[in-house]
Coordinates of C-alpha atoms in Angstrom, one line a residue:
X11 CA 64.5 69.9 35.8
X12 CA 67.3 71.7 34.0
X13 CA 70.6 69.9 33.9
X14 CA 72.6 72.9 32.5
X15 CA 73.6 76.1 34.1
X16 CA 71.4 78.9 32.9
X17 CA 73.7 81.7 34.0
X18 CA 77.3 80.9 32.8
X19 CA 80.2 81.6 35.2
X20 CA 81.6 85.1 34.9
X21 CA 84.1 87.4 36.5
X22 CA 81.4 89.0 38.7
X23 CA 81.1 85.6 40.5
X24 CA 83.1 84.8 43.6
X25 CA 85.8 82.7 41.9
X26 CA 89.2 81.3 42.2
X27 CA 91.4 80.7 39.1
X28 CA 91.2 82.0 35.6
X29 CA 88.0 82.2 33.7
X30 CA 90.0 80.8 30.8
X31 CA 90.7 77.5 32.5
X32 CA 89.8 74.3 30.8
X33 CA 87.3 73.3 33.4
X34 CA 84.8 75.5 35.3
X35 CA 83.3 74.1 38.5
X36 CA 80.3 76.0 39.8
X37 CA 79.0 75.2 43.3
X38 CA 75.6 76.3 44.6
X39 CA 76.1 76.2 48.4
X40 CA 74.7 77.1 51.7
X41 CA 77.0 78.0 54.6
X42 CA 74.8 76.1 57.2
X43 CA 74.8 72.9 55.1
X44 CA 76.7 70.1 56.5
X45 CA 77.4 68.6 53.2
X46 CA 78.7 71.9 51.9
X47 CA 81.0 72.0 54.9
X48 CA 82.3 68.5 54.0
X49 CA 82.7 69.5 50.4
X50 CA 84.7 72.7 51.1
X51 CA 88.1 71.1 51.9
X52 CA 87.7 68.9 48.7
X53 CA 87.4 72.1 46.7
X54 CA 90.6 73.3 48.2
X55 CA 92.3 70.1 47.2
X56 CA 90.9 70.3 43.6
X57 CA 92.1 73.9 43.3
X58 CA 95.6 73.0 44.6
X59 CA 95.8 70.0 42.2
X60 CA 94.5 71.5 39.0
X61 CA 95.7 75.1 39.6
X62 CA 95.4 76.8 36.1
X63 CA 93.1 74.2 34.6
X64 CA 90.2 74.9 37.1
X65 CA 88.1 77.9 37.6
X66 CA 86.0 77.5 40.7
X67 CA 82.8 79.6 41.4
X68 CA 80.8 79.7 44.6
X69 CA 77.2 80.9 44.3
X70 CA 74.7 81.3 47.1
X71 CA 71.8 79.0 47.5
X72 CA 70.7 79.5 51.2
X73 CA 68.1 76.9 52.0
X74 CA 66.5 79.1 54.7
X75 CA 63.5 76.8 55.4
X76 CA 66.0 74.3 56.8
X77 CA 68.9 76.4 57.7
X78 CA 67.8 79.4 59.7
X79 CA 71.1 81.3 59.6
X80 CA 72.0 80.5 56.0
X81 CA 70.8 83.9 54.6
X82 CA 72.6 85.8 57.4
X83 CA 75.8 83.9 56.8
X84 CA 75.5 84.6 53.0
X85 CA 75.1 88.3 53.7
X86 CA 78.1 88.2 56.1
X87 CA 80.3 86.6 53.5
X88 CA 79.2 89.2 50.9
X89 CA 79.9 92.0 53.4
X90 CA 83.3 90.5 54.3
X91 CA 83.9 90.3 50.5
X92 CA 83.6 94.1 50.2
X93 CA 86.6 94.2 52.5
X94 CA 88.5 91.5 50.4
X95 CA 87.8 88.7 52.8
X96 CA 85.1 86.7 51.1
X97 CA 87.0 83.5 51.0
X98 CA 88.5 83.7 54.5
X99 CA 85.0 84.3 55.8
X100 CA 83.5 81.6 53.7
X101 CA 86.1 79.1 55.1
X102 CA 85.2 80.1 58.6
X103 CA 81.5 79.8 57.9
X104 CA 81.8 76.3 56.4
X105 CA 84.0 75.1 59.3
X106 CA 81.5 76.4 61.8
X107 CA 78.2 75.5 60.0
X108 CA 76.7 73.9 63.0
X109 CA 77.3 76.8 65.3
X110 CA 76.2 79.7 63.1
X111 CA 74.8 82.8 65.0
X112 CA 75.0 86.5 64.8
X113 CA 77.5 86.5 67.6
X114 CA 79.8 83.9 65.9
X115 CA 79.5 85.9 62.6
X116 CA 80.7 89.1 64.6
X117 CA 83.5 87.1 66.2
X118 CA 84.7 86.1 62.8
X119 CA 84.5 89.7 61.5
X120 CA 86.6 90.8 64.5
X121 CA 89.0 87.9 64.0
X122 CA 89.6 89.0 60.4
X123 CA 90.0 92.6 61.6
X124 CA 87.2 93.9 59.4
X125 CA 85.8 97.4 59.9
X126 CA 82.9 96.2 62.1
X127 CA 80.8 99.4 61.5
X128 CA 81.1 99.0 57.7
X129 CA 80.6 95.3 57.9
X130 CA 77.4 95.6 59.8
X131 CA 76.1 98.3 57.6
X132 CA 76.9 96.3 54.5
X133 CA 75.2 93.3 55.9
X134 CA 71.8 95.3 55.7
X135 CA 72.6 96.4 52.1
X136 CA 69.8 95.8 49.5
X137 CA 72.6 95.3 47.0
X138 CA 74.0 92.3 48.8
X139 CA 70.6 90.7 49.3
X140 CA 69.9 91.3 45.6
X141 CA 73.1 89.4 44.7
X142 CA 72.3 86.5 46.9
X143 CA 68.7 86.4 45.5
X144 CA 70.1 86.5 41.9
X145 CA 72.4 83.5 42.7
X146 CA 69.4 81.6 44.3
X147 CA 67.1 82.4 41.4
X148 CA 69.8 81.3 38.8
X149 CA 70.2 78.1 40.7
X150 CA 66.5 77.4 40.8
X151 CA 66.3 78.0 37.0
X152 CA 69.2 75.6 36.6
X153 CA 67.3 72.9 38.6
X154 CA 69.1 73.4 41.9
X155 CA 66.9 72.3 44.8
X156 CA 69.5 71.3 47.4
X157 CA 73.1 71.9 48.4
X158 CA 75.8 71.5 47.4
X159 CA 74.8 71.3 43.7
X160 CA 77.7 71.3 41.2
X161 CA 78.1 72.1 37.5
X162 CA 81.1 71.1 35.5
X163 CA 81.6 73.2 32.3
X164 CA 78.0 74.2 32.5
X165 CA 76.5 70.6 33.0
X166 CA 75.1 69.3 36.3
X167 CA 77.4 66.9 38.0
X168 CA 75.4 63.9 39.0
X169 CA 78.2 61.6 40.4
X170 CA 79.2 61.0 44.0
X171 CA 80.5 64.0 46.0
X172 CA 83.9 62.5 46.6
X173 CA 87.3 63.8 45.9
X174 CA 88.3 60.9 43.6
X175 CA 85.1 61.0 41.5
X176 CA 85.2 64.7 41.1
X177 CA 89.0 64.5 40.2
X178 CA 88.2 61.9 37.5
X179 CA 85.4 64.0 36.0
X180 CA 87.7 67.0 35.9
X181 CA 90.5 64.9 34.4
X182 CA 88.1 63.7 31.6
X183 CA 87.1 67.3 30.9
X184 CA 90.7 68.4 30.7
X185 CA 91.5 65.5 28.3
X186 CA 88.5 66.4 26.1
X187 CA 89.5 70.0 26.1
X188 CA 93.0 69.3 25.2
X189 CA 92.1 66.9 22.5
X190 CA 90.0 69.7 20.7
X191 CA 93.1 71.9 20.6
X192 CA 95.3 69.2 18.8

């Protein structure tokens, strides 16, 4: 099982922060996963705390054999992203992971005032499906077999998925990076 990220974070990923930040956190997630839903607010806290020192990337890893709406949700987030609403749509999906349905996805699109005709057309796009498949394949090659799976600066994070443990891991990486610049 790989313990390193096989596809480095890049600007084509859905990201928050600067690619030049001292720490890169990559999450392989599934919008129908209860653990990913719990983890999402922690990510927001970490982003707020570390601001310029953290580059966060979210990649798709829909576990469709367990979560029947995961792929649909990933396609919806991608389609919303084409209308600059990836993060708002993702937040909605994580908050409503246990109620996902085509109807709920349409409600969210309407609530965000997306162009519904374009949104529905984009959800059927081979390009978007290809992006999700690419994320999934890259995750599988990196040893991902469940969600959420995290990588800090390219290395798999094996610690507890709690704010305090992640915060400490990020602080250590910031200290290490700053020590190399001295």
